[in-house]
Amino acid sequence: MLIKVCGLRDPENICNVINLGIDFLGLAFCKESPRCVSLVDSHAGIVPDRIDEKTSEAVCSGEARRVGVFFNEIPQTIITAVYNFSLHCVQLSGDESPIYIDNLRRTLDPDIQPGMQIIKSIVVNSISDILNAEAYEGHADMFLFTSGNPACDDHSSFDWSMLEAYKGQTPFLLGGNIDPDDAERILSFHHPQFLGIDVGSRFEQSPAVMDIDKLTSFINKIRK
């Protein structure tokens, strides 16, 4: 099961989270979010080098794909962030159209980031929202079915059984304010396109800082 941890900003905390063996590291570039990463920062300043130059010892023993999360952002801002932070993926959480996605992909891949993946976030309030995801088939590489405020911060959950209505071929991550007590619920969820989960604020000590003990316990349960 793939695990995406979203909304990080503190370098030491990021390294500790990466060392848990997660697959995707989410960096929020949404101005409305208290977890927002500034474009004046850089990959080197936010994500520590894997090797300490002084001791030659591993700092980050793992490696996660970096995902930039954006909400109705202009393409140039996304392009700048991809370059500055060496992003592997872009998550679009607003009203971006399939044409927008295609144009962005052509700009980024291969000249700026070869193999760039694009995740389209779909806020689920009803089954009709799930059916509307069909418009993005063949455009997005992956969906994130989530809930709450689409501008990078989830505040509610949704009924996962509604995803039975999803008949598309694009794989998806499951979000919706997943918390540390949801491990069994996740393990009992099945869908042919289900790849993994997106977690964030429910595992925080404070905005943008994850509680490593909570996250470790949770990951051990879902990957047992």
PDB file of C-alpha atoms in Angstrom:
ATOM      1  CA  MET A   1       0.000   0.000   0.000  1.00  0.00           C
ATOM      2  CA  LEU A   2       1.413   3.377  -1.009  1.00  0.00           C
ATOM      3  CA  ILE A   3       1.570   6.054   1.684  1.00  0.00           C
ATOM      4  CA  LYS A   4       1.576   9.801   1.035  1.00  0.00           C
ATOM      5  CA  VAL A   5       2.214  12.131   3.953  1.00  0.00           C
ATOM      6  CA  CYS A   6       1.204  15.676   3.144  1.00  0.00           C
ATOM      7  CA  GLY A   7       1.796  19.128   4.588  1.00  0.00           C
ATOM      8  CA  LEU A   8       5.380  18.933   5.841  1.00  0.00           C
ATOM      9  CA  ARG A   9       7.858  21.811   6.044  1.00  0.00           C
ATOM     10  CA  ASP A  10      10.364  21.220   8.870  1.00  0.00           C
ATOM     11  CA  PRO A  11      13.604  19.638   7.509  1.00  0.00           C
ATOM     12  CA  GLU A  12      14.317  17.399  10.514  1.00  0.00           C
ATOM     13  CA  ASN A  13      10.712  16.228  10.708  1.00  0.00           C
ATOM     14  CA  ILE A  14      10.693  15.558   6.969  1.00  0.00           C
ATOM     15  CA  CYS A  15      13.770  13.375   7.315  1.00  0.00           C
ATOM     16  CA  ASN A  16      12.215  11.403  10.183  1.00  0.00           C
ATOM     17  CA  VAL A  17       9.049  10.848   8.146  1.00  0.00           C
ATOM     18  CA  ILE A  18      11.003   9.743   5.068  1.00  0.00           C
ATOM     19  CA  ASN A  19      12.893   7.253   7.219  1.00  0.00           C
ATOM     20  CA  LEU A  20       9.579   5.504   7.980  1.00  0.00           C
ATOM     21  CA  GLY A  21       9.509   4.253   4.401  1.00  0.00           C
ATOM     22  CA  ILE A  22       6.739   6.418   3.000  1.00  0.00           C
ATOM     23  CA  ASP A  23       6.288   6.668  -0.764  1.00  0.00           C
ATOM     24  CA  PHE A  24       5.207  10.281  -1.322  1.00  0.00           C
ATOM     25  CA  LEU A  25       6.176  13.452   0.541  1.00  0.00           C
ATOM     26  CA  GLY A  26       3.601  16.236   0.091  1.00  0.00           C
ATOM     27  CA  LEU A  27       4.746  19.868   0.109  1.00  0.00           C
ATOM     28  CA  ALA A  28       1.887  22.378   0.156  1.00  0.00           C
ATOM     29  CA  PHE A  29       2.251  25.467  -2.021  1.00  0.00           C
ATOM     30  CA  CYS A  30      -1.250  26.742  -1.216  1.00  0.00           C
ATOM     31  CA  LYS A  31      -1.111  30.291   0.123  1.00  0.00           C
ATOM     32  CA  GLU A  32      -4.194  29.705   2.296  1.00  0.00           C
ATOM     33  CA  SER A  33      -2.572  26.845   4.185  1.00  0.00           C
ATOM     34  CA  PRO A  34      -0.631  27.214   7.452  1.00  0.00           C
ATOM     35  CA  ARG A  35       1.583  24.472   6.024  1.00  0.00           C
ATOM     36  CA  CYS A  36       2.532  26.498   2.962  1.00  0.00           C
ATOM     37  CA  VAL A  37       6.096  26.197   1.668  1.00  0.00           C
ATOM     38  CA  SER A  38       7.510  29.424   0.276  1.00  0.00           C
ATOM     39  CA  LEU A  39       8.908  29.556  -3.248  1.00  0.00           C
ATOM     40  CA  VAL A  40      11.929  31.396  -1.840  1.00  0.00           C
ATOM     41  CA  ASP A  41      12.891  28.140  -0.129  1.00  0.00           C
ATOM     42  CA  SER A  42      14.548  25.385  -2.091  1.00  0.00           C
ATOM     43  CA  HIS A  43      14.817  21.628  -2.208  1.00  0.00           C
ATOM     44  CA  ALA A  44      18.154  21.808  -0.377  1.00  0.00           C
ATOM     45  CA  GLY A  45      16.654  23.901   2.418  1.00  0.00           C
ATOM     46  CA  ILE A  46      13.539  21.818   2.966  1.00  0.00           C
ATOM     47  CA  VAL A  47      14.579  18.220   2.229  1.00  0.00           C
ATOM     48  CA  PRO A  48      17.908  17.368   3.918  1.00  0.00           C
ATOM     49  CA  ASP A  49      20.683  15.621   2.030  1.00  0.00           C
ATOM     50  CA  ARG A  50      20.683  11.884   2.610  1.00  0.00           C
ATOM     51  CA  ILE A  51      24.333  11.896   3.725  1.00  0.00           C
ATOM     52  CA  ASP A  52      25.833  14.118   6.420  1.00  0.00           C
ATOM     53  CA  GLU A  53      28.978  15.614   4.852  1.00  0.00           C
ATOM     54  CA  LYS A  54      30.750  15.852   8.230  1.00  0.00           C
ATOM     55  CA  THR A  55      30.126  12.315   9.459  1.00  0.00           C
ATOM     56  CA  SER A  56      29.431  10.550   6.143  1.00  0.00           C
ATOM     57  CA  GLU A  57      26.513   8.882   7.915  1.00  0.00           C
ATOM     58  CA  ALA A  58      23.030   8.505   6.504  1.00  0.00           C
ATOM     59  CA  VAL A  59      20.621  11.213   7.642  1.00  0.00           C
ATOM     60  CA  CYS A  60      17.665  10.200   5.516  1.00  0.00           C
ATOM     61  CA  SER A  61      17.914   6.443   5.062  1.00  0.00           C
ATOM     62  CA  GLY A  62      14.909   6.369   2.728  1.00  0.00           C
ATOM     63  CA  GLU A  63      13.751   8.305  -0.266  1.00  0.00           C
ATOM     64  CA  ALA A  64      10.247   9.506  -1.122  1.00  0.00           C
ATOM     65  CA  ARG A  65       8.820  11.060  -4.249  1.00  0.00           C
ATOM     66  CA  ARG A  66       8.244  14.773  -3.691  1.00  0.00           C
ATOM     67  CA  VAL A  67       4.735  16.007  -4.495  1.00  0.00           C
ATOM     68  CA  GLY A  68       3.914  19.696  -4.847  1.00  0.00           C
ATOM     69  CA  VAL A  69       0.306  20.474  -3.895  1.00  0.00           C
ATOM     70  CA  PHE A  70      -1.314  23.433  -5.680  1.00  0.00           C
ATOM     71  CA  PHE A  71      -4.756  25.025  -5.729  1.00  0.00           C
ATOM     72  CA  ASN A  72      -5.872  26.939  -8.843  1.00  0.00           C
ATOM     73  CA  GLU A  73      -2.302  28.134  -9.342  1.00  0.00           C
ATOM     74  CA  ILE A  74      -0.905  29.758 -12.481  1.00  0.00           C
ATOM     75  CA  PRO A  75       1.343  27.385 -14.470  1.00  0.00           C
ATOM     76  CA  GLN A  76       4.472  29.516 -14.069  1.00  0.00           C
ATOM     77  CA  THR A  77       4.330  29.231 -10.275  1.00  0.00           C
ATOM     78  CA  ILE A  78       4.061  25.448 -10.547  1.00  0.00           C
ATOM     79  CA  ILE A  79       6.938  25.305 -13.021  1.00  0.00           C
ATOM     80  CA  THR A  80       9.119  27.373 -10.665  1.00  0.00           C
ATOM     81  CA  ALA A  81       8.307  25.096  -7.722  1.00  0.00           C
ATOM     82  CA  VAL A  82       9.024  21.941  -9.744  1.00  0.00           C
ATOM     83  CA  TYR A  83      12.433  23.352 -10.659  1.00  0.00           C
ATOM     84  CA  ASN A  84      13.334  24.738  -7.214  1.00  0.00           C
ATOM     85  CA  PHE A  85      12.266  21.651  -5.259  1.00  0.00           C
ATOM     86  CA  SER A  86      13.018  18.929  -7.818  1.00  0.00           C
ATOM     87  CA  LEU A  87       9.409  17.755  -7.579  1.00  0.00           C
ATOM     88  CA  HIS A  88       8.538  14.357  -9.022  1.00  0.00           C
ATOM     89  CA  CYS A  89       4.775  14.906  -8.951  1.00  0.00           C
ATOM     90  CA  VAL A  90       2.273  17.740  -9.049  1.00  0.00           C
ATOM     91  CA  GLN A  91      -1.046  17.481  -7.203  1.00  0.00           C
ATOM     92  CA  LEU A  92      -3.769  19.787  -8.507  1.00  0.00           C
ATOM     93  CA  SER A  93      -6.424  20.436  -5.856  1.00  0.00           C
ATOM     94  CA  GLY A  94      -8.540  23.117  -7.513  1.00  0.00           C
ATOM     95  CA  ASP A  95     -10.704  23.461 -10.613  1.00  0.00           C
ATOM     96  CA  GLU A  96      -7.944  22.689 -13.111  1.00  0.00           C
ATOM     97  CA  SER A  97      -9.299  21.332 -16.404  1.00  0.00           C
ATOM     98  CA  PRO A  98      -8.042  18.343 -18.424  1.00  0.00           C
ATOM     99  CA  ILE A  99      -6.651  20.831 -20.979  1.00  0.00           C
ATOM    100  CA  TYR A 100      -4.765  22.608 -18.191  1.00  0.00           C
ATOM    101  CA  ILE A 101      -3.259  19.277 -17.130  1.00  0.00           C
ATOM    102  CA  ASP A 102      -2.194  18.384 -20.671  1.00  0.00           C
ATOM    103  CA  ASN A 103      -0.559  21.768 -21.245  1.00  0.00           C
ATOM    104  CA  LEU A 104       1.242  21.633 -17.888  1.00  0.00           C
ATOM    105  CA  ARG A 105       2.542  18.144 -18.603  1.00  0.00           C
ATOM    106  CA  ARG A 106       3.900  19.181 -22.007  1.00  0.00           C
ATOM    107  CA  THR A 107       5.747  22.077 -20.368  1.00  0.00           C
ATOM    108  CA  LEU A 108       7.279  19.983 -17.577  1.00  0.00           C
ATOM    109  CA  ASP A 109       7.990  16.656 -19.261  1.00  0.00           C
ATOM    110  CA  PRO A 110      10.685  16.048 -20.438  1.00  0.00           C
ATOM    111  CA  ASP A 111      12.457  19.417 -20.417  1.00  0.00           C
ATOM    112  CA  ILE A 112      12.089  20.276 -16.713  1.00  0.00           C
ATOM    113  CA  GLN A 113      11.185  16.990 -14.996  1.00  0.00           C
ATOM    114  CA  PRO A 114      11.194  13.844 -17.149  1.00  0.00           C
ATOM    115  CA  GLY A 115       8.464  11.405 -16.160  1.00  0.00           C
ATOM    116  CA  MET A 116       6.507  14.016 -14.222  1.00  0.00           C
ATOM    117  CA  GLN A 117       3.320  12.561 -12.708  1.00  0.00           C
ATOM    118  CA  ILE A 118       0.158  14.567 -12.153  1.00  0.00           C
ATOM    119  CA  ILE A 119      -2.325  13.773  -9.385  1.00  0.00           C
ATOM    120  CA  LYS A 120      -5.804  15.293  -9.632  1.00  0.00           C
ATOM    121  CA  SER A 121      -7.538  15.780  -6.325  1.00  0.00           C
ATOM    122  CA  ILE A 122     -11.294  15.140  -6.389  1.00  0.00           C
ATOM    123  CA  VAL A 123     -13.324  16.475  -3.464  1.00  0.00           C
ATOM    124  CA  VAL A 124     -16.112  13.981  -2.765  1.00  0.00           C
ATOM    125  CA  ASN A 125     -19.369  15.301  -1.383  1.00  0.00           C
ATOM    126  CA  SER A 126     -21.642  12.995  -3.379  1.00  0.00           C
ATOM    127  CA  ILE A 127     -21.499  10.181  -5.915  1.00  0.00           C
ATOM    128  CA  SER A 128     -21.800  12.754  -8.711  1.00  0.00           C
ATOM    129  CA  ASP A 129     -18.354  14.092  -7.737  1.00  0.00           C
ATOM    130  CA  ILE A 130     -16.901  10.624  -8.244  1.00  0.00           C
ATOM    131  CA  LEU A 131     -18.598  10.265 -11.620  1.00  0.00           C
ATOM    132  CA  ASN A 132     -17.191  13.653 -12.674  1.00  0.00           C
ATOM    133  CA  ALA A 133     -13.681  12.212 -12.338  1.00  0.00           C
ATOM    134  CA  GLU A 134     -14.308  10.455 -15.656  1.00  0.00           C
ATOM    135  CA  ALA A 135     -13.482  13.735 -17.453  1.00  0.00           C
ATOM    136  CA  TYR A 136      -9.860  13.376 -16.287  1.00  0.00           C
ATOM    137  CA  GLU A 137      -9.348   9.806 -17.550  1.00  0.00           C
ATOM    138  CA  GLY A 138      -6.271   9.753 -19.771  1.00  0.00           C
ATOM    139  CA  HIS A 139      -5.110  13.132 -18.457  1.00  0.00           C
ATOM    140  CA  ALA A 140      -4.201  12.613 -14.784  1.00  0.00           C
ATOM    141  CA  ASP A 141      -1.863   9.781 -13.740  1.00  0.00           C
ATOM    142  CA  MET A 142      -3.623   9.303 -10.434  1.00  0.00           C
ATOM    143  CA  PHE A 143      -6.603  10.611  -8.474  1.00  0.00           C
ATOM    144  CA  LEU A 144      -6.797  11.580  -4.838  1.00  0.00           C
ATOM    145  CA  PHE A 145     -10.357  11.152  -3.570  1.00  0.00           C
ATOM    146  CA  THR A 146     -10.617  13.419  -0.571  1.00  0.00           C
ATOM    147  CA  SER A 147     -12.927  15.771   1.320  1.00  0.00           C
ATOM    148  CA  GLY A 148     -13.091  19.018   3.230  1.00  0.00           C
ATOM    149  CA  ASN A 149     -11.376  22.197   2.089  1.00  0.00           C
ATOM    150  CA  PRO A 150      -9.802  21.603  -1.342  1.00  0.00           C
ATOM    151  CA  ALA A 151      -7.144  24.248  -0.657  1.00  0.00           C
ATOM    152  CA  CYS A 152      -4.730  21.707   0.840  1.00  0.00           C
ATOM    153  CA  ASP A 153      -6.301  21.206   4.269  1.00  0.00           C
ATOM    154  CA  ASP A 154      -8.828  18.470   4.999  1.00  0.00           C
ATOM    155  CA  HIS A 155     -11.315  19.036   7.818  1.00  0.00           C
ATOM    156  CA  SER A 156     -13.859  16.261   7.326  1.00  0.00           C
ATOM    157  CA  SER A 157     -14.269  12.675   6.177  1.00  0.00           C
ATOM    158  CA  PHE A 158     -16.530  11.087   3.582  1.00  0.00           C
ATOM    159  CA  ASP A 159     -18.275   7.778   3.109  1.00  0.00           C
ATOM    160  CA  TRP A 160     -15.731   5.595   1.313  1.00  0.00           C
ATOM    161  CA  SER A 161     -18.493   3.226   0.164  1.00  0.00           C
ATOM    162  CA  MET A 162     -19.410   5.874  -2.429  1.00  0.00           C
ATOM    163  CA  LEU A 163     -16.252   4.885  -4.298  1.00  0.00           C
ATOM    164  CA  GLU A 164     -18.030   1.736  -5.445  1.00  0.00           C
ATOM    165  CA  ALA A 165     -19.464   4.071  -8.117  1.00  0.00           C
ATOM    166  CA  TYR A 166     -15.978   4.693  -9.524  1.00  0.00           C
ATOM    167  CA  LYS A 167     -15.500   2.495 -12.605  1.00  0.00           C
ATOM    168  CA  GLY A 168     -12.544   4.334 -14.136  1.00  0.00           C
ATOM    169  CA  GLN A 169      -9.111   2.954 -14.990  1.00  0.00           C
ATOM    170  CA  THR A 170      -7.033   5.678 -13.321  1.00  0.00           C
ATOM    171  CA  PRO A 171      -5.595   4.461  -9.997  1.00  0.00           C
ATOM    172  CA  PHE A 172      -6.326   6.481  -6.875  1.00  0.00           C
ATOM    173  CA  LEU A 173      -5.190   7.360  -3.384  1.00  0.00           C
ATOM    174  CA  LEU A 174      -7.729   7.546  -0.590  1.00  0.00           C
ATOM    175  CA  GLY A 175      -7.847  10.656   1.588  1.00  0.00           C
ATOM    176  CA  GLY A 176     -10.508  12.362   3.649  1.00  0.00           C
ATOM    177  CA  ASN A 177      -8.937  13.218   6.999  1.00  0.00           C
ATOM    178  CA  ILE A 178      -7.620   9.755   7.777  1.00  0.00           C
ATOM    179  CA  ASP A 179      -6.649   9.452  11.435  1.00  0.00           C
ATOM    180  CA  PRO A 180      -4.544   7.044  13.535  1.00  0.00           C
ATOM    181  CA  ASP A 181      -7.596   4.921  14.395  1.00  0.00           C
ATOM    182  CA  ASP A 182      -8.480   4.211  10.753  1.00  0.00           C
ATOM    183  CA  ALA A 183      -5.996   1.365  10.158  1.00  0.00           C
ATOM    184  CA  GLU A 184      -8.554  -1.464  10.269  1.00  0.00           C
ATOM    185  CA  ARG A 185     -11.009   0.535   8.188  1.00  0.00           C
ATOM    186  CA  ILE A 186      -8.322   1.025   5.525  1.00  0.00           C
ATOM    187  CA  LEU A 187      -7.358  -2.649   5.525  1.00  0.00           C
ATOM    188  CA  SER A 188     -10.982  -3.602   4.952  1.00  0.00           C
ATOM    189  CA  PHE A 189     -11.385  -1.196   2.001  1.00  0.00           C
ATOM    190  CA  HIS A 190     -11.109  -2.818  -1.437  1.00  0.00           C
ATOM    191  CA  HIS A 191     -11.293  -1.434  -4.955  1.00  0.00           C
ATOM    192  CA  PRO A 192      -9.414  -2.572  -8.098  1.00  0.00           C
ATOM    193  CA  GLN A 193      -7.872   0.897  -8.600  1.00  0.00           C
ATOM    194  CA  PHE A 194      -7.016   1.574  -4.955  1.00  0.00           C
ATOM    195  CA  LEU A 195      -3.263   2.192  -4.588  1.00  0.00           C
ATOM    196  CA  GLY A 196      -2.842   3.719  -1.161  1.00  0.00           C
ATOM    197  CA  ILE A 197      -3.635   6.536   1.256  1.00  0.00           C
ATOM    198  CA  ASP A 198      -2.984  10.214   1.883  1.00  0.00           C
ATOM    199  CA  VAL A 199      -2.548  11.338   5.489  1.00  0.00           C
ATOM    200  CA  GLY A 200      -1.808  14.689   7.045  1.00  0.00           C
ATOM    201  CA  SER A 201      -3.239  16.921   9.741  1.00  0.00           C
ATOM    202  CA  ARG A 202      -4.589  14.156  12.026  1.00  0.00           C
ATOM    203  CA  PHE A 203      -0.988  13.027  12.629  1.00  0.00           C
ATOM    204  CA  GLU A 204       0.430  16.456  13.467  1.00  0.00           C
ATOM    205  CA  GLN A 205       1.965  17.779  16.662  1.00  0.00           C
ATOM    206  CA  SER A 206       1.537  21.262  15.194  1.00  0.00           C
ATOM    207  CA  PRO A 207       0.915  22.557  11.665  1.00  0.00           C
ATOM    208  CA  ALA A 208       3.503  21.036   9.287  1.00  0.00           C
ATOM    209  CA  VAL A 209       5.129  18.889  12.020  1.00  0.00           C
ATOM    210  CA  MET A 210       4.183  15.208  12.189  1.00  0.00           C
ATOM    211  CA  ASP A 211       4.019  13.115  15.353  1.00  0.00           C
ATOM    212  CA  ILE A 212       6.530  10.396  14.452  1.00  0.00           C
ATOM    213  CA  ASP A 213       5.307   7.949  17.111  1.00  0.00           C
ATOM    214  CA  LYS A 214       1.705   8.150  15.875  1.00  0.00           C
ATOM    215  CA  LEU A 215       2.792   7.807  12.265  1.00  0.00           C
ATOM    216  CA  THR A 216       5.103   4.869  13.029  1.00  0.00           C
ATOM    217  CA  SER A 217       2.377   2.950  14.866  1.00  0.00           C
ATOM    218  CA  PHE A 218      -0.122   3.609  12.093  1.00  0.00           C
ATOM    219  CA  ILE A 219       2.230   2.544   9.290  1.00  0.00           C
ATOM    220  CA  ASN A 220       3.145  -0.645  11.137  1.00  0.00           C
ATOM    221  CA  LYS A 221      -0.543  -1.534  11.394  1.00  0.00           C
ATOM    222  CA  ILE A 222      -1.437  -1.004   7.741  1.00  0.00           C
ATOM    223  CA  ARG A 223       1.712  -2.702   6.450  1.00  0.00           C
ATOM    224  CA  LYS A 224       1.618  -5.638   8.838  1.00  0.00           C
TER     225      LYS A 224
END
